[in-house]
mmCIF file of C-alpha atoms in Angstrom:
data_model
loop_
_atom_site.group_PDB
_atom_site.id
_atom_site.type_symbol
_atom_site.label_atom_id
_atom_site.label_comp_id
_atom_site.label_asym_id
_atom_site.label_seq_id
_atom_site.Cartn_x
_atom_site.Cartn_y
_atom_site.Cartn_z
ATOM 1 C CA UNK A 1 16.574 -37.278 8.190
ATOM 2 C CA UNK A 2 14.222 -40.653 9.352
ATOM 3 C CA UNK A 3 14.310 -41.061 4.967
ATOM 4 C CA UNK A 4 17.263 -41.364 5.051
ATOM 5 C CA UNK A 5 18.058 -43.748 7.733
ATOM 6 C CA UNK A 6 15.393 -45.670 6.436
ATOM 7 C CA UNK A 7 17.253 -45.704 3.016
ATOM 8 C CA UNK A 8 20.843 -46.236 4.476
ATOM 9 C CA UNK A 9 18.920 -49.634 6.154
ATOM 10 C CA UNK A 10 17.607 -51.000 2.932
ATOM 11 C CA UNK A 11 20.642 -50.055 0.696
ATOM 12 C CA UNK A 12 22.817 -52.201 3.790
ATOM 13 C CA UNK A 13 19.912 -55.111 3.589
ATOM 14 C CA UNK A 14 20.223 -55.559 0.002
ATOM 15 C CA UNK A 15 23.986 -55.184 -0.180
ATOM 16 C CA UNK A 16 24.677 -57.803 2.886
ATOM 17 C CA UNK A 17 22.155 -60.180 1.463
ATOM 18 C CA UNK A 18 19.378 -59.781 3.905
ATOM 19 C CA UNK A 19 16.926 -58.072 1.369
ATOM 20 C CA UNK A 20 15.394 -58.946 -2.131
ATOM 21 C CA UNK A 21 16.046 -62.305 -3.686
ATOM 22 C CA UNK A 22 18.213 -63.875 -1.344
ATOM 23 C CA UNK A 23 17.618 -66.624 0.810
ATOM 24 C CA UNK A 24 17.038 -65.887 4.383
ATOM 25 C CA UNK A 25 19.318 -67.817 7.018
ATOM 26 C CA UNK A 26 16.907 -70.134 9.227
ATOM 27 C CA UNK A 27 17.033 -67.791 12.386
ATOM 28 C CA UNK A 28 18.844 -69.055 15.318
ATOM 29 C CA UNK A 29 17.208 -67.041 18.030
ATOM 30 C CA UNK A 30 14.825 -64.843 18.520
ATOM 31 C CA UNK A 31 14.973 -61.345 16.883
ATOM 32 C CA UNK A 32 14.584 -60.201 20.547
ATOM 33 C CA UNK A 33 17.322 -61.994 22.136
ATOM 34 C CA UNK A 34 19.496 -61.087 19.020
ATOM 35 C CA UNK A 35 18.580 -57.524 19.841
ATOM 36 C CA UNK A 36 19.341 -58.014 23.412
ATOM 37 C CA UNK A 37 22.989 -59.667 22.498
ATOM 38 C CA UNK A 38 23.918 -57.003 20.218
ATOM 39 C CA UNK A 39 22.879 -53.447 22.935
ATOM 40 C CA UNK A 40 25.155 -55.638 24.714
ATOM 41 C CA UNK A 41 28.056 -56.158 22.692
ATOM 42 C CA UNK A 42 27.626 -52.481 21.803
ATOM 43 C CA UNK A 43 27.906 -51.250 25.163
ATOM 44 C CA UNK A 44 31.162 -53.199 25.675
ATOM 45 C CA UNK A 45 32.666 -51.077 22.747
ATOM 46 C CA UNK A 46 31.488 -48.115 23.317
ATOM 47 C CA UNK A 47 32.750 -48.674 26.553
ATOM 48 C CA UNK A 48 36.826 -49.730 25.313
ATOM 49 C CA UNK A 49 35.921 -45.961 23.478
ATOM 50 C CA UNK A 50 35.550 -44.231 27.152
ATOM 51 C CA UNK A 51 38.286 -45.815 27.860
ATOM 52 C CA UNK A 52 40.551 -44.960 24.813
ATOM 53 C CA UNK A 53 41.728 -48.719 24.479
ATOM 54 C CA UNK A 54 41.918 -49.182 20.743
ATOM 55 C CA UNK A 55 42.819 -52.872 20.611
ATOM 56 C CA UNK A 56 39.988 -53.568 23.181
ATOM 57 C CA UNK A 57 37.585 -51.253 20.672
ATOM 58 C CA UNK A 58 38.906 -53.506 17.543
ATOM 59 C CA UNK A 59 38.203 -56.726 19.462
ATOM 60 C CA UNK A 60 34.449 -56.052 19.162
ATOM 61 C CA UNK A 61 35.099 -56.256 14.986
ATOM 62 C CA UNK A 62 35.570 -59.756 12.859
ATOM 63 C CA UNK A 63 39.052 -60.825 11.683
ATOM 64 C CA UNK A 64 38.018 -59.371 8.126
ATOM 65 C CA UNK A 65 36.029 -56.704 8.953
ATOM 66 C CA UNK A 66 35.786 -53.367 6.978
ATOM 67 C CA UNK A 67 35.535 -49.945 8.338
ATOM 68 C CA UNK A 68 34.852 -46.874 6.148
ATOM 69 C CA UNK A 69 36.688 -44.051 8.254
ATOM 70 C CA UNK A 70 37.283 -40.715 7.472
ATOM 71 C CA UNK A 71 40.390 -41.246 5.750
ATOM 72 C CA UNK A 72 39.420 -44.294 3.638
ATOM 73 C CA UNK A 73 38.647 -48.208 3.910
ATOM 74 C CA UNK A 74 40.123 -50.264 6.433
ATOM 75 C CA UNK A 75 40.415 -53.569 5.567
ATOM 76 C CA UNK A 76 40.654 -55.775 8.617
ATOM 77 C CA UNK A 77 40.818 -56.205 12.562
ATOM 78 C CA UNK A 78 44.711 -55.211 12.738
ATOM 79 C CA UNK A 79 44.175 -52.176 10.568
ATOM 80 C CA UNK A 80 41.163 -51.038 12.321
ATOM 81 C CA UNK A 81 43.033 -51.191 15.721
ATOM 82 C CA UNK A 82 45.795 -49.378 14.323
ATOM 83 C CA UNK A 83 43.170 -46.612 12.999
ATOM 84 C CA UNK A 84 41.932 -46.599 16.855
ATOM 85 C CA UNK A 85 45.327 -46.330 18.640
ATOM 86 C CA UNK A 86 46.004 -43.415 16.411
ATOM 87 C CA UNK A 87 42.859 -41.808 16.830
ATOM 88 C CA UNK A 88 42.688 -42.247 20.177
ATOM 89 C CA UNK A 89 46.133 -41.384 21.013
ATOM 90 C CA UNK A 90 45.421 -37.587 21.836
ATOM 91 C CA UNK A 91 42.288 -38.233 23.160
ATOM 92 C CA UNK A 92 42.095 -37.041 27.252
ATOM 93 C CA UNK A 93 38.339 -37.902 27.412
ATOM 94 C CA UNK A 94 35.254 -38.846 26.654
ATOM 95 C CA UNK A 95 31.841 -37.932 28.717
ATOM 96 C CA UNK A 96 28.261 -36.739 28.143
ATOM 97 C CA UNK A 97 27.748 -39.627 25.730
ATOM 98 C CA UNK A 98 24.617 -41.794 25.199
ATOM 99 C CA UNK A 99 24.051 -43.575 21.615
ATOM 100 C CA UNK A 100 20.860 -44.424 20.517
ATOM 101 C CA UNK A 101 19.802 -47.521 17.340
ATOM 102 C CA UNK A 102 17.397 -46.140 15.437
ATOM 103 C CA UNK A 103 16.755 -49.095 12.689
ATOM 104 C CA UNK A 104 17.702 -52.414 13.356
ATOM 105 C CA UNK A 105 16.983 -55.690 11.515
ATOM 106 C CA UNK A 106 18.255 -58.938 12.034
ATOM 107 C CA UNK A 107 17.702 -62.361 10.373
ATOM 108 C CA UNK A 108 20.263 -65.563 11.414
ATOM 109 C CA UNK A 109 23.427 -64.973 12.205
ATOM 110 C CA UNK A 110 23.097 -61.718 10.721
ATOM 111 C CA UNK A 111 21.936 -58.028 11.785
ATOM 112 C CA UNK A 112 22.029 -54.796 10.316
ATOM 113 C CA UNK A 113 21.824 -51.672 13.150
ATOM 114 C CA UNK A 114 21.760 -47.939 12.233
ATOM 115 C CA UNK A 115 21.433 -45.457 14.977
ATOM 116 C CA UNK A 116 23.597 -42.136 16.458
ATOM 117 C CA UNK A 117 26.116 -41.444 19.011
ATOM 118 C CA UNK A 118 26.388 -37.911 21.092
ATOM 119 C CA UNK A 119 29.197 -37.432 22.989
ATOM 120 C CA UNK A 120 31.686 -34.400 24.216
ATOM 121 C CA UNK A 121 35.579 -35.584 23.254
ATOM 122 C CA UNK A 122 38.197 -33.938 24.797
ATOM 123 C CA UNK A 123 41.422 -34.100 22.943
ATOM 124 C CA UNK A 124 45.139 -33.487 24.433
ATOM 125 C CA UNK A 125 45.252 -29.597 24.826
ATOM 126 C CA UNK A 126 42.389 -28.650 23.208
ATOM 127 C CA UNK A 127 39.102 -27.828 24.734
ATOM 128 C CA UNK A 128 36.469 -30.112 24.829
ATOM 129 C CA UNK A 129 34.164 -30.690 21.766
ATOM 130 C CA UNK A 130 30.673 -31.661 21.187
ATOM 131 C CA UNK A 131 30.216 -34.552 18.632
ATOM 132 C CA UNK A 132 27.231 -36.436 17.137
ATOM 133 C CA UNK A 133 27.692 -39.506 14.604
ATOM 134 C CA UNK A 134 25.439 -42.019 12.596
ATOM 135 C CA UNK A 135 26.704 -45.136 12.278
ATOM 136 C CA UNK A 136 25.605 -48.033 10.050
ATOM 137 C CA UNK A 137 26.554 -51.724 11.829
ATOM 138 C CA UNK A 138 26.543 -55.236 10.136
ATOM 139 C CA UNK A 139 26.959 -57.658 12.479
ATOM 140 C CA UNK A 140 27.430 -60.939 12.320
ATOM 141 C CA UNK A 141 27.747 -63.954 14.913
ATOM 142 C CA UNK A 142 30.756 -65.872 14.257
ATOM 143 C CA UNK A 143 31.267 -70.154 15.132
ATOM 144 C CA UNK A 144 31.814 -69.224 18.923
ATOM 145 C CA UNK A 145 28.421 -67.160 18.760
ATOM 146 C CA UNK A 146 29.781 -63.773 19.671
ATOM 147 C CA UNK A 147 27.707 -61.438 17.963
ATOM 148 C CA UNK A 148 31.243 -58.751 15.964
ATOM 149 C CA UNK A 149 31.166 -56.202 13.560
ATOM 150 C CA UNK A 150 32.050 -57.223 10.113
ATOM 151 C CA UNK A 151 30.811 -53.758 8.613
ATOM 152 C CA UNK A 152 31.086 -50.412 9.781
ATOM 153 C CA UNK A 153 29.657 -47.677 7.421
#
C-alpha cells in the first residue's frame, strides 16, 4: 500500500511539473507554512462535505480544476459543483470521519497531498455505510494567495 502511494505521488509530481527536469518555482513560503495552510483548507472542504453543501465543497476547487470522479472526468468548478450537489442530495449524514495525509510535497505555489478519508455516510432510506477513500490532490496557490485544488485524482 505504501509503495502504491509513493508511486502515485511520483507520477503526480512528474505530471504536474514538480518532478524531474522541470524548473522548480521559487518557494514563497516554507513547506511547514504551506502544509498548515493546505491542512486548514482541507478541513474547511471536509466541513462543507459534512454539511452536504456541494457549492461550498466546489468553492475549494480552482475555476479550471479537473476531478476524476467515478462517472468520469469533471472539468471546471461548475461541473464539480453540479456533481457534488447531485451526489450529496440523498445524503442524510456524514459522521465518524477522519482524514489522514500520508504524503505531502510542496514547492512554491504547488503542492501534492496524498491520503485517505474514512467516514460513515447515511443516505436517505438506507442503512449507514462505512467507507474509505484514497485521494491524490494537486493544490495551487492563486493570485489571491488562496490554496485551491487544481487536480483531484
